[in-house]
Every structure is written in structure tokens, then in C-alpha cells.
Coordinates of C-alpha atoms and ligand atoms in Angstrom, one line a residue:
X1 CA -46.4 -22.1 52.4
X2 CA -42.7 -21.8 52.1
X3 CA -43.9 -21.9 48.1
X4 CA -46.3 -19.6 48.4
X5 CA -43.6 -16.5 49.1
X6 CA -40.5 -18.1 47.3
X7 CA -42.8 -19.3 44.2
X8 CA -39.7 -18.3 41.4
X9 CA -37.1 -20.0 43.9
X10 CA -36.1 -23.3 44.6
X11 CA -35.5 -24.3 48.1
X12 CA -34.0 -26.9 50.4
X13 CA -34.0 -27.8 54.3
X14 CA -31.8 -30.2 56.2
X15 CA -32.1 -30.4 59.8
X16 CA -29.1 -30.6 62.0
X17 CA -31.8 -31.4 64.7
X18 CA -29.0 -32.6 67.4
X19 CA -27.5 -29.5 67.3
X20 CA -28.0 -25.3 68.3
X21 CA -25.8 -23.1 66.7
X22 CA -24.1 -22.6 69.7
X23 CA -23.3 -26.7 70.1
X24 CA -22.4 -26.3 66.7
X25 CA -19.5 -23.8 67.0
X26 CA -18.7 -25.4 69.9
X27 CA -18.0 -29.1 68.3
X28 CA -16.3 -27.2 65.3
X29 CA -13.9 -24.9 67.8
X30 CA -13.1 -28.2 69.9
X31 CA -12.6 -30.8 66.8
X32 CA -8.1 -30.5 67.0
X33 CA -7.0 -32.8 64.9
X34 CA -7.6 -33.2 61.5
X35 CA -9.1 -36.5 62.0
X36 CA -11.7 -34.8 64.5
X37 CA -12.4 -32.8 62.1
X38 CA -13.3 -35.3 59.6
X39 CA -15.4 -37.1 61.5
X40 CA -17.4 -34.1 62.4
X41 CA -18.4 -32.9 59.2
X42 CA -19.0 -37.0 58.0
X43 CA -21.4 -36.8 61.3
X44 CA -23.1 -33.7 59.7
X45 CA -23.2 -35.0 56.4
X46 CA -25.0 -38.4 57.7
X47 CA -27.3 -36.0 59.4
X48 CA -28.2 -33.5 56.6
X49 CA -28.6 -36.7 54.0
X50 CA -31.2 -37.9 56.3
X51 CA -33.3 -35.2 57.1
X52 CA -33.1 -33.5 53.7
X53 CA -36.4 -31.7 52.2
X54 CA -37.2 -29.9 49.2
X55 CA -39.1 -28.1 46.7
X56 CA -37.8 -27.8 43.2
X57 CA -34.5 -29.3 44.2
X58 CA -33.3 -32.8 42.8
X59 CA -33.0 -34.8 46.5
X60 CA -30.8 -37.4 45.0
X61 CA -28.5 -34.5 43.5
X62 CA -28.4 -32.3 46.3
X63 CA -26.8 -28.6 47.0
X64 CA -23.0 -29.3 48.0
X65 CA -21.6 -27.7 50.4
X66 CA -17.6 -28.4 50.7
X67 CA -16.2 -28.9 54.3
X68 CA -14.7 -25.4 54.4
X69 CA -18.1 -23.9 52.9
X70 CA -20.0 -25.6 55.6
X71 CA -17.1 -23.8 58.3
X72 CA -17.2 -20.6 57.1
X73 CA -21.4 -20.9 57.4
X74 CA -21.1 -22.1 60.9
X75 CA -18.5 -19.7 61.9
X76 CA -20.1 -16.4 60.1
X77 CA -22.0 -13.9 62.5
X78 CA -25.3 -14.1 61.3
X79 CA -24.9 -17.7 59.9
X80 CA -25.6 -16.6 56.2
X81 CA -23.6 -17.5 53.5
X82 CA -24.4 -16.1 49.2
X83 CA -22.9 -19.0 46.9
X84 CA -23.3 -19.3 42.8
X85 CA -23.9 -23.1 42.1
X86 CA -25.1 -25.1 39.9
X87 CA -28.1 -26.9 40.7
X88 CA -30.4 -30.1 39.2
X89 CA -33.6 -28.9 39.0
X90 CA -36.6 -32.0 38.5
X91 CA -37.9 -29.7 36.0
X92 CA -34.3 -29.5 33.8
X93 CA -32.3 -32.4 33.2
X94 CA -28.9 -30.5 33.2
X95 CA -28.1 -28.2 36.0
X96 CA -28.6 -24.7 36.6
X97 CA -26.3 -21.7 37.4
X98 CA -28.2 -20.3 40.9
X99 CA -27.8 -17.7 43.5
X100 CA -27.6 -19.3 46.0
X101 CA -28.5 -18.2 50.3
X102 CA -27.3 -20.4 53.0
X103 CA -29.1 -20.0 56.3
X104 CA -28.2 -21.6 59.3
X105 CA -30.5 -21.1 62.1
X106 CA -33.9 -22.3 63.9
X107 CA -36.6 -23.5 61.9
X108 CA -40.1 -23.3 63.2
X109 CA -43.7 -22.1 62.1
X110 CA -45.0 -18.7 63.5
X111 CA -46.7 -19.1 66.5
X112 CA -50.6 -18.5 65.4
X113 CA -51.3 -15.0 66.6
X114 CA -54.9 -14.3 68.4
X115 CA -57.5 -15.0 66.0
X116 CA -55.4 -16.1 63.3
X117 CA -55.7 -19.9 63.8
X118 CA -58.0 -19.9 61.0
X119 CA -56.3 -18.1 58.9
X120 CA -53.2 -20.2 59.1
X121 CA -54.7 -23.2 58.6
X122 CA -55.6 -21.8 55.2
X123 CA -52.2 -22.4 54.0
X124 CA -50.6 -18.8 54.4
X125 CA -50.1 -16.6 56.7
X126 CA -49.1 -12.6 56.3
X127 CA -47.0 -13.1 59.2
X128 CA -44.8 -14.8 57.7
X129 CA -44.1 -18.7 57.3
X130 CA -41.0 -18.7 59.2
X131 CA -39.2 -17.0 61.7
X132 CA -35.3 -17.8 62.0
X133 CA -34.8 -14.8 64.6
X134 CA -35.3 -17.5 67.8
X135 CA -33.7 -18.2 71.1
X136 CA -29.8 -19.9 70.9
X137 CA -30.9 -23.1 72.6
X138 CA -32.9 -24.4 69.8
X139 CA -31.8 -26.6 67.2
X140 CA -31.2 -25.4 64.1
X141 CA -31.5 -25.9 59.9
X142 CA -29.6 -25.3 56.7
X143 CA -32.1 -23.3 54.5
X144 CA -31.6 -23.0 50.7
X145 CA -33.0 -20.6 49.0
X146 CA -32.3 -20.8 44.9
X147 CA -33.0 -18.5 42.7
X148 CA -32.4 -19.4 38.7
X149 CA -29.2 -17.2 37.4
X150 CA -29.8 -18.3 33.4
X151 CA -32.1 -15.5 32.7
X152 CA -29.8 -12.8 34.6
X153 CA -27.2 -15.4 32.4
X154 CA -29.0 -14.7 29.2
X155 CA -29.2 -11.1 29.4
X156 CA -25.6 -10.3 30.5
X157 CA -24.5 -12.3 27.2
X158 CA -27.0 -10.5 25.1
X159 CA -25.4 -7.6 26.8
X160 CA -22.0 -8.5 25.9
X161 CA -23.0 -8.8 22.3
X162 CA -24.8 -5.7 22.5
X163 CA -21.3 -4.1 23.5
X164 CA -19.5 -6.2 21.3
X165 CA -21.4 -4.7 18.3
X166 CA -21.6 -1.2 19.7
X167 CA -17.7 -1.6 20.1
X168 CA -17.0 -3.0 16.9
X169 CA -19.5 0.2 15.0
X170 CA -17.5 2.5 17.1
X171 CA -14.4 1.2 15.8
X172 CA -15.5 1.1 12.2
X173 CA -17.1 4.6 12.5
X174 CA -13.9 6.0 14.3
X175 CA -11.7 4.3 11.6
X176 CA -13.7 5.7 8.2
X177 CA -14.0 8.9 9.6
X178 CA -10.4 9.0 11.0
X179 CA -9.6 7.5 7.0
X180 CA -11.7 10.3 5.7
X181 CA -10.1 13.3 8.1
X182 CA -7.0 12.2 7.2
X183 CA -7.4 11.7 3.5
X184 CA -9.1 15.3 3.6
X185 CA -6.1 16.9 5.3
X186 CA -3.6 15.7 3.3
X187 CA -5.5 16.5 0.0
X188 CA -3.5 19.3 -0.1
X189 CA -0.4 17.8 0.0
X190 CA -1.6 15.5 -2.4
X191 CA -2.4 18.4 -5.4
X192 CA 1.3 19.6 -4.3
X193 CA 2.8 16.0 -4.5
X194 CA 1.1 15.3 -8.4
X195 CA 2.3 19.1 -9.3
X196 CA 6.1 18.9 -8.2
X197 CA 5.7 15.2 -10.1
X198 CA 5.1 17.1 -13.4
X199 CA 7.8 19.2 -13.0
X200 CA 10.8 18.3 -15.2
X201 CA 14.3 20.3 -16.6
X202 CA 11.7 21.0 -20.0
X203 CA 9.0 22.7 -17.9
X204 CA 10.8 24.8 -15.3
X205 CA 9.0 27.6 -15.4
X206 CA 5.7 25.5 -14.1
X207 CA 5.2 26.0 -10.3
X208 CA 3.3 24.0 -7.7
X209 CA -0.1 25.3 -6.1
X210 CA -0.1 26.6 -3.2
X211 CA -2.6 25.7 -1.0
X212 CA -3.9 29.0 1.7
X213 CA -4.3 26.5 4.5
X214 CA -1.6 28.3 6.5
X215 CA 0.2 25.2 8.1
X216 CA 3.2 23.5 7.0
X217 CA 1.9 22.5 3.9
X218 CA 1.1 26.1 2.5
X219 CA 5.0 26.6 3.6
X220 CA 6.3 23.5 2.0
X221 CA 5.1 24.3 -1.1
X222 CA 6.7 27.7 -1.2
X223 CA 9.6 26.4 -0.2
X224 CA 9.4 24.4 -3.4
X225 CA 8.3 26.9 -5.5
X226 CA 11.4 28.9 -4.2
X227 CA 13.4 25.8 -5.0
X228 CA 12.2 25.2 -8.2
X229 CA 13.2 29.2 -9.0
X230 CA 16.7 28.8 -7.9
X231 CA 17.2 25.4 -10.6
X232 CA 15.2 27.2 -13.2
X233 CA 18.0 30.6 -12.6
X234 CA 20.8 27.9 -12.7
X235 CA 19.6 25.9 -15.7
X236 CA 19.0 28.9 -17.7
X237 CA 22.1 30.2 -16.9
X238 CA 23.6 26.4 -18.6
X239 CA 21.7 26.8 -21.1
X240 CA 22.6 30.5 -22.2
X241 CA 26.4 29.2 -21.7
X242 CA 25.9 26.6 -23.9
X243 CA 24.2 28.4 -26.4
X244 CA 26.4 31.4 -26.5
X245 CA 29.4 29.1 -26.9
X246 CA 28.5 27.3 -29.9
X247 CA 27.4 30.6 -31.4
X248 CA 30.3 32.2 -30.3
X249 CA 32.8 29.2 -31.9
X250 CA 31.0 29.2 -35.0
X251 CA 32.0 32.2 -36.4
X252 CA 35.7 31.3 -36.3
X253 CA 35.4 28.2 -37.1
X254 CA 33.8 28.9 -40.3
X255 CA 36.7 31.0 -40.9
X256 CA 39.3 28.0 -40.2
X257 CA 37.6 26.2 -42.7
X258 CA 37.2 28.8 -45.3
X259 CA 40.9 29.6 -45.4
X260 CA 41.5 26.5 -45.3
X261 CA 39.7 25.7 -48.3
X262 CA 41.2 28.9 -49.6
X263 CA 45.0 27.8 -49.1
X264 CA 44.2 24.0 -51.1
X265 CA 42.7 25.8 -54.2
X266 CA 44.3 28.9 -54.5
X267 CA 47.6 28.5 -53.8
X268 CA 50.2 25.5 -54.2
X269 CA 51.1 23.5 -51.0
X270 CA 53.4 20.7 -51.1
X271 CA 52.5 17.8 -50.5
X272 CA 53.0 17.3 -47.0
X273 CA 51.3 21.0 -46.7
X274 CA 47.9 20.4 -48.7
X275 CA 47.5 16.9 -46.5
X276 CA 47.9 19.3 -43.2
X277 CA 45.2 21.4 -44.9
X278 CA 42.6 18.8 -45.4
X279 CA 42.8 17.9 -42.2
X280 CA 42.5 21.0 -40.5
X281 CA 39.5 21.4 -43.1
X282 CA 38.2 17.8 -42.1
X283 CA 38.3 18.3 -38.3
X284 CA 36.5 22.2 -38.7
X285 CA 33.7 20.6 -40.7
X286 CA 33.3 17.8 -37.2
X287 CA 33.5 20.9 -35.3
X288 CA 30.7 22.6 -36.8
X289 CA 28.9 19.8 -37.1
X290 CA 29.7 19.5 -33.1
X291 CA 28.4 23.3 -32.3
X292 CA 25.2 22.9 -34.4
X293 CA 24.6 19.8 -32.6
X294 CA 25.5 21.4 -29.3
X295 CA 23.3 24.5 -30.4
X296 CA 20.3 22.1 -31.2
X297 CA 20.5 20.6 -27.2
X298 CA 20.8 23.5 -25.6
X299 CA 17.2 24.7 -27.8
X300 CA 15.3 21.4 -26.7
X301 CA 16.5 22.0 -23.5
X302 CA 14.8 24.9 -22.8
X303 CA 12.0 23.7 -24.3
X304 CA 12.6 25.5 -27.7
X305 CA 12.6 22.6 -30.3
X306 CA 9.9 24.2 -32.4
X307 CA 8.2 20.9 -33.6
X308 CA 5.9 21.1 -37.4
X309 CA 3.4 18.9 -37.8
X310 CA 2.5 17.4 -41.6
X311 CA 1.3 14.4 -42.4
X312 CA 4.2 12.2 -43.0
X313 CA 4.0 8.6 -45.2
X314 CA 6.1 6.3 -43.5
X315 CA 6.8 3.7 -46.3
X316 CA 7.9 6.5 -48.2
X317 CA 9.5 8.3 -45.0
X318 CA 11.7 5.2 -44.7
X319 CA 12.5 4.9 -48.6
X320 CA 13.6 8.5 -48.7
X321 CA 16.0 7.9 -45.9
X322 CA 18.2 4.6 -47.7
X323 CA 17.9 6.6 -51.2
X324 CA 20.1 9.1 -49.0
X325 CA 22.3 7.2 -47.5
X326 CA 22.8 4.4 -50.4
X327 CA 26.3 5.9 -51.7
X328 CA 27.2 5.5 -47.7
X329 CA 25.1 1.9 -47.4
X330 CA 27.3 0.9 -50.8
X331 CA 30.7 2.1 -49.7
X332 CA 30.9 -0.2 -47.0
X333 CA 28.9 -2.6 -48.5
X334 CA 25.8 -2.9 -46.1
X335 CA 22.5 -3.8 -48.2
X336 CA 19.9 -1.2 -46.5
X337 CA 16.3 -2.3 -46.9
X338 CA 12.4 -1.4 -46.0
X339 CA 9.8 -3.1 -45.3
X340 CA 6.5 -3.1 -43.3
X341 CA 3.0 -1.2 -43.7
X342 CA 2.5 2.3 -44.9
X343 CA 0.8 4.2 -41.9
X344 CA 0.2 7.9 -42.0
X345 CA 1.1 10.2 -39.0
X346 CA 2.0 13.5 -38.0
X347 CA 5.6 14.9 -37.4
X348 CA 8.2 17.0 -38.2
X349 CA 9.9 15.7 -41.3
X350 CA 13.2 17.0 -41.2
X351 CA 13.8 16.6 -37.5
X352 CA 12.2 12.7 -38.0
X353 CA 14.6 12.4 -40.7
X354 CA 17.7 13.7 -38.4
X355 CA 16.5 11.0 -35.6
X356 CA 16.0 8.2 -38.2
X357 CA 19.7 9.1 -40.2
X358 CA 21.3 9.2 -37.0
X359 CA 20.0 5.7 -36.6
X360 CA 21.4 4.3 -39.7
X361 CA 24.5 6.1 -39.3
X362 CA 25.2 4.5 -36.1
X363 CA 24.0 1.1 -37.6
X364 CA 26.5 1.5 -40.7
X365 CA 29.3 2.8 -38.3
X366 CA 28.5 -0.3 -36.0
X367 CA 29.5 -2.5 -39.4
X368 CA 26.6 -3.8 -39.9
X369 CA 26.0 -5.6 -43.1
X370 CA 22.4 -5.8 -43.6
X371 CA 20.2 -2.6 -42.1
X372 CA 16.3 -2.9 -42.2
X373 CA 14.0 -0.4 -41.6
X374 CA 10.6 -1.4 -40.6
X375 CA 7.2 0.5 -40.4
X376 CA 4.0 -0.6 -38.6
X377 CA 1.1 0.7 -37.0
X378 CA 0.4 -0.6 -33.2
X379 CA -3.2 0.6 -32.0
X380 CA -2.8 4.9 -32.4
X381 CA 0.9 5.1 -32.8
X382 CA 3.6 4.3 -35.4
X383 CA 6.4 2.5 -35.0
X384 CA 9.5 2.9 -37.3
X385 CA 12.3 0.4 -36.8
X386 CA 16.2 0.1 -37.7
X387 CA 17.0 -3.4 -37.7
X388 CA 21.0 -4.1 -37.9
X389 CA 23.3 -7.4 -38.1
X390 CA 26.2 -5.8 -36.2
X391 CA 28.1 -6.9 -32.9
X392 CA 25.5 -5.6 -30.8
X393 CA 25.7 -3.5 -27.2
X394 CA 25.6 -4.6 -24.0
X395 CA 22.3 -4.7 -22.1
X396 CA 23.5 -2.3 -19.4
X397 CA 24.8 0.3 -21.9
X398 CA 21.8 0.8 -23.9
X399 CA 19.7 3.4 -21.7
X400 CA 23.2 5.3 -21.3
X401 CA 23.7 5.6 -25.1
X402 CA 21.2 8.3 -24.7
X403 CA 23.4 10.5 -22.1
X404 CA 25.4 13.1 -23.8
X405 CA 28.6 12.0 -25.3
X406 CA 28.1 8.7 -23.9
X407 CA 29.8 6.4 -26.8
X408 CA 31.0 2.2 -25.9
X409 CA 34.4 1.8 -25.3
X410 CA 35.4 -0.5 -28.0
X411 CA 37.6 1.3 -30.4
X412 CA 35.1 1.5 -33.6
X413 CA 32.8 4.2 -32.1
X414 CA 36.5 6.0 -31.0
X415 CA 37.2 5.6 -34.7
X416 CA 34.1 6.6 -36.4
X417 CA 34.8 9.9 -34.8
X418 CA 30.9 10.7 -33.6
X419 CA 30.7 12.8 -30.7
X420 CA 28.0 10.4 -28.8
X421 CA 25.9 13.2 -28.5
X422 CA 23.4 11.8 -31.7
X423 CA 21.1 9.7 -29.3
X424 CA 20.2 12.3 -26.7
X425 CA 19.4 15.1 -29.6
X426 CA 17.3 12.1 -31.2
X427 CA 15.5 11.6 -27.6
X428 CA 15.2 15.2 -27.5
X429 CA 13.4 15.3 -31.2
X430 CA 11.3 12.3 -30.1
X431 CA 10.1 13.7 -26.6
X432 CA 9.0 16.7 -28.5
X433 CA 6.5 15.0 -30.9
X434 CA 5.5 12.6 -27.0
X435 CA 6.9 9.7 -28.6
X436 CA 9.4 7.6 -27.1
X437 CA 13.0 6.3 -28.1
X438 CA 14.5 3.4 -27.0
X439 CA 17.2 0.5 -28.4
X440 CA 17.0 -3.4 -27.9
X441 CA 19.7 -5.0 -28.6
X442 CA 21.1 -8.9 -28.5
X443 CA 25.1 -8.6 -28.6
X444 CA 26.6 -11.1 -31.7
X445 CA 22.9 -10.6 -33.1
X446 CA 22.6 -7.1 -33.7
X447 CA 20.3 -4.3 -32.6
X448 CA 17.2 -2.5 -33.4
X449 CA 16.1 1.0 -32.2
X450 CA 12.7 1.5 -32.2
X451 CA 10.5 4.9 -32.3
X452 CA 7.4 4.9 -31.5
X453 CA 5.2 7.7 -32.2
X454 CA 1.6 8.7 -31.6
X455 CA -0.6 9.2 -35.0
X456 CA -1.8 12.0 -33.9
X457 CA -4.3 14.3 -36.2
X458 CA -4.4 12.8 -39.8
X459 CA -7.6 11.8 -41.9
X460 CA -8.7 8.1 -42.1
X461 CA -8.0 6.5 -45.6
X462 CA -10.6 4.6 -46.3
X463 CA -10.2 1.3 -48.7
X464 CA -11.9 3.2 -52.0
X465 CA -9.8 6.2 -51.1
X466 CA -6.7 3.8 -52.3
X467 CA -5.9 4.3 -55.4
Ligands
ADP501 N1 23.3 0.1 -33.9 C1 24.4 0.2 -33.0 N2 25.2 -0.8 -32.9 C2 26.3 -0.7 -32.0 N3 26.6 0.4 -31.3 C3 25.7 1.4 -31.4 C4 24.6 1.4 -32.2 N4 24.0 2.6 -32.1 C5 24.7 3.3 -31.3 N5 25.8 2.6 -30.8 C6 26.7 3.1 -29.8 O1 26.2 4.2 -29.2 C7 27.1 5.3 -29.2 C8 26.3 6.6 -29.2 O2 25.6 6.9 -30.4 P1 25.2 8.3 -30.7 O3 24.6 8.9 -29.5 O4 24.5 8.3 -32.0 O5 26.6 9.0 -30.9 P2 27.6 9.0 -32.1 O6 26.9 8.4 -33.2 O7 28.0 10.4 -32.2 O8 28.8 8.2 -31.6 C9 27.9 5.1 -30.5 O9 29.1 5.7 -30.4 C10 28.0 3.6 -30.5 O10 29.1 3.2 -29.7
MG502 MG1 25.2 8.7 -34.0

């Protein structure tokens, strides 16, 4: 019967047949001592193990019920008590989480209602197969009723996955499209970050975009373009200075010199006179050589270094350059050679040749002995090369060469009398054609300056194109 209305449930009776519920919070309230106590529940215990039942409950593993478990069921009001336990089941050889219902009270079949007796003998009765609702003075049960948690078990962890997942999308979704929010709103920023990146002392007069988004970044960027208006003023201003200077001090120099000249041919100085005269005729021709070179900055400065382009040989390029400066090479006794392939490219030949006999100079003024200048093609540039045997520079010195009249501080470059301003009007040259400029040097072994060039627009030679 009882399976009949709890057929998904397992279930379990003891009988605690010596004992109503009212003897039974009676021995519990008068049990003192510990001891007392003790004994009670072992009485109980001997009592439930020997009257147990059940139906789809292992009897040899049965429902515990600690001590305390058992007080709180006989002390509750309506002598229920809702446990989760684990359970051996006949039917599963490991146990099962249950809800589990603790009843404490009466056990006894209906009484057969009036014309029912038939009916009951049947097996079930729709009145019920219990009652636990009777009079104190009977004696009374534990009831267990089971019911199987794994499925309730199975779902709540497929639940937790479920969220789990559903978290772990949210999160990637929320990520992404925070990513892509943020990448779109500082796109902006970005344009304005790659423009103000361009922006150098040879392109001034560029500004950066400015983005009509009306937030701070449409203000930043005006704020730069406002910036970059105030340097441009400024640097044109420099430049002007510069320029009006050396044009300004060449006039009279030219003059110095001239009657300088003038006084050593045309009249008759002593001796002590016409050596005065050369030098003041020595030092006006280092002057002038000093505006023109000051002249030439200030131009590639404001980006006015009007660059030619012509196809340029550079085995012959190179040759041209040592037959010029042979009678210097020989004075000093320096052997001045070429070597390497014959490339074509475009450039400016004269200012190429300025870079490239600045170059030698400074090799021959280093004292070198042997100078070698070196041509060869890497990929779509050229690279032309002035190899020299001299003392060498320092490696921390060699990008400061290039600042203006930078010069080392050993007393030959004092001597020599150059102005250190060569380098930087050879960077200048170079930048112009988007090559670059640079010097490697070992010191005791010499050093080598290399230019490297793009080829830029020339006609292949083919092989029967060779003479
Ligand atoms: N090949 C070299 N070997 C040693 N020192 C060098 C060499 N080339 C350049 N220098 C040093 O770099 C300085 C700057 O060179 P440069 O800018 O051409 O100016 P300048 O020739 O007017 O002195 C030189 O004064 C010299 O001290
Ligand atoms: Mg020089």
C-alpha cells in the first residue's frame, strides 16, 4: 500500500512500540546526566534496530539518525523533521543524496470505513493507508520517507554549467564589444596621434586633423595645431635670422678679402706686413666659406634644399671625387682608392659630391693614410662608402658629429680649422634625396661613413645593353 502512493520514494519504519510520544518526551526531559542520556538513546537504538522495516532502503545500512537528530525529532511540535542524507539504496551499490522526512508519531491502518472492507482488502484504499493524526496514548513510529535528490542533483549542475557558459559569453561579448567601443572612440585620437608623429622642424607648416567630434579630442587637437603655429612663427623667425646674417656678412667680407688681395699685389708691404695680409685674406676666405655653409642650413632648414635628380654612375661618381682631391690625397701622402660595383641611381650631383668631399676631407684631416671609397648596390638602394685608416672616434661621439659645430676634442679637428658644421649640412643633403647618413667607426682602426641611398627612377641595364 504504503508503495502504492510513495512509488518514486523510498521508505523506512521502526517502531518505538514501548513508547507514546508523550513517554517519550517524558524519558528524554527526565534523563539528567549525561550518562542517562546515553543509555536512553542506546535503549532506542536497540529498539529501532529490531523492529526496522523497509521498502527500497538497504536494512543492513540503515538511515542514521545522530543522538541530537533523534532530540530535536522528539522535541519538535509536530514531531517532523526534513534532513538531506545519503542513503544505500538495494537497487545502487553507492549511496544516494535524499530528501529526507522524519515522522514521529502513531502508526496504524485506517479503520475500514462502511462498505469499504472490500475495497481494502484489495490492496489500496482512497482513504489513505495511514493515518498519523491519532490519540497521544498510543505508541508511536519513526517514518521515512526518501525521495532520490540526484536528478534535482543533475539538473542544478547542468544548471550551473548553463550559467557558467551564459557568464563566460557575457563576459567575452561585454569584453569585444567594450574592445571595439573603445577602439572606435579613440580612433580619433589615433589619426591625431600618427599626424602630430609626422610632423618634424622640415614640415612645419603640416597641421593635424581635426576631428568635429566636439569633446576633448576635437580640442586637443587644436590646441596642437595652435602649438604647432607658435614653433613654425619661432623657427621661421631662426631661420630668417640666420639667413639674413650670412647674407648680410657676406658683402663685407668679400670686401676684407678683396682689399686684401689688393694691398699684397698692388702695393709693397714689408715683410712682417704682407704675412698680416695673408692671413687676414686666409681667415676671410674660412669666413665665407662659414656664411655659405651657414646660408646652405638655414635653406634645408626650411625645407628649401632644392634637390635635381639625374642619373648618377657611381663607380665613376666615386673616381671623379679622388681625381679632385688627389693634389690634397698626395700632399699628405694618403693613397685614396675605389672600388666596388657600378650601380646607377638618381641624385643631385653636386650636392652628392659636397656630402662625399666632406667625407674625404674629414678622413684626410683625421690623418688617415689609406682612404677607400666603396660602391654597392643592397636590394633598391646604393650605398657609397669612405673607408679610412685613421685613429678613429669614439662610439658615443659618432651620432653627435652630426649636431652643428659639434667637432672631438682632440686638438687635430681644433687645428684643421673646420667649423664642425660639415656633417649636419651632409645629413641635411642626404635627408633630402630620403637617404640616410650615418658613421661606424672602431677607434685605432679607423672609420667608415656610409650613405645609403634609394635608386630611385633609373632604367634597368640589361646584360646586352653593356657595352
Ligand atoms: N673620418 C673621421 N675620423 C676621425 N674624426 C672624424 C672623421 N670624420 C669626422 N670626424 C670628426 O667629426 C668632426 C665634425 O666633422 P664635420 O661635421 O665634417 O666638421 P668639420 O669637418 O668642419 O670639422 C670633425 O671635426 C672630426 O673631429
Ligand atoms: Mg668636415
Amino acid at each position: 500500500m504504503a508503495r502504492y502512493y510513495f512509488s518514486d520514494s523510498s521508505l523506512a519504519v521502526e517502531d518505538l512500540y514501548v513508547y507514546t510520544r508523550q513517554s517519550l518526551i517524558d524519558a528524554l526531559a527526565s534523563a539528567q546526566t549525561p550518562e542517562d542520556r546515553a543509555q536512553l538513546f542506546r535503549n532506542l537504538a536497540a529498539l529501532r534496530d529490531s523492529s526496522r522495516r523497509s521498502l527500497a532502503v538497504n536494512v543492513d545500512q540503515p538511515i542514521g539518525l545522530s543522538d541530537s537528530e533523534l532530540e530535536r525529532l522528539i522535541n519538535s511540535p509536530d514531531g517532523r523533521l526534513t534532513l538531506n542524507r545519503m542513503v544505500s539504496v538495494p537497487a545502487n551499490s553507492q549511496p544516494v543524496l535524499m530528501r529526507l522526512l522524519v515522522v514521529l508519531g502513531p502508526l496504524r491502518p485506517p479503520a475500514p470505513q462502511e462498505g469499504e472492507a472490500e475495497a481494502e482488502q484489495g490492496g489500496a484504499s482512497p482513504a489513505g493507508p495511514f493515518s498519523l493524526d491519532a490519540p497521544d496514548d498510543e505508541s508511536v513510529s519513526l517514518v521515512y520517507v526518501a525521495r532520490d535528490l540526484s536528478t534535482v542533483q543533475k539538473l542544478l549542475e547542468q544548471l550551473q554549467n548553463v550559467v557558467l557558459v551564459l557568464f563566460l559569453a557575457g563576459l567575452l561579448t561585454a569584453g569585444t564589444g567594450a574592445y571595439a567601443l573603445a577602439g572606435q572612440a579613440l580612433q580619433p585620437l589615433r589619426r591625431v596621434q600618427r599626424a602630430a608623429e609626422r610632423i618634424g622642424g622640415q614640415n612645419l607648416t603640416e597641421r593635424v586633423p581635426v576631428p568635429r567630434t566636439g569633446d576633448e579630442v576635437e580640442s586637443l587637437a587644436m590646441a596642437l595645431n595652435a602649438m604647432l603655429g607658435r614653433l613654425e612663427g619661432s623657427f621661421e623667425a631662426q631661420r630668417r635670422f640666420t639667413s639674413d646674417a650670412s647674407h648680410e656678412l657676406r658683402t663685407p667680407v668679400t670686401a676684407i678679402s678683396g682689399h686684401a688681395s689688393y694691398l699684397l699685389r698692388r702695393t709693397n708691404p714689408s715683410g712682417q706686413q704682407a704675412e698680416s695680409l695673408r692671413i687676414i685674406q686666409r681667415e676671410s676666405e674660412r669666413l665665407t666659406n662659414l656664411i655659405a655653409s651657414l646660408l646652405q642650413l638655414a635653406r634645408s632648414d626650411s625645407g628649401a634644399l632644392v634637390i635635381t635628380r639625374e642619373p648618377i654612375l657611381a663607380a665613376l661618381f666615386l673616381f671623379e671625387i679622388t681625381q679632385e682631391l688627389a693634389p690634397l690625397a698626395q700632399a699628405q701622402g694618403t693613397a685614396l682608392r675605389t672600388e666596388g660595383e657600378d650601380v646607377t641611381f638618381e641624385g643631385d650631383p653636386d650636392r652628392l659630391k659636397q656630402v662625399l668631399i666632406n667625407l674625404v676631407s674629414n678622413a684626410l684631416k683625421a690623418g688617415a693614410q689609406t682612404i677607400t671609397l666603396r660602391s654597392a648596390r643592397l636590394a633598391d638602394e646604393v650605398r657609397l662608402s669612405v673607408q679610412d685608416d685613421g685613429p678613429g672616434i669614439p662610439a658615443d661621439q659618432l651620432e653627435r658629429l652630426f649636431d652643428r659645430f659639434y667637432r672631438l676634442e682632440d686638438s687635430r679637428s681644433r687645428d684643421q680649422g673646420g667649423a664642425g658644421l660639415g656633417l649636419s649640412i651632409a645629413r641635411g643633403i642626404v635627408d633630402a634625396h630620403g637617404g640616410r647618413i650615418w658613421l661606424e667607426s672602431e677607434p685605432g682602426a679607423g672609420t667608415t661613413a656610409h650613405v645609403q641611398l634609394p635608386i630611385g627612377n633609373v632604367p634597368e641595364l640589361g646584360e646586352e645593353d653593356v657595352p
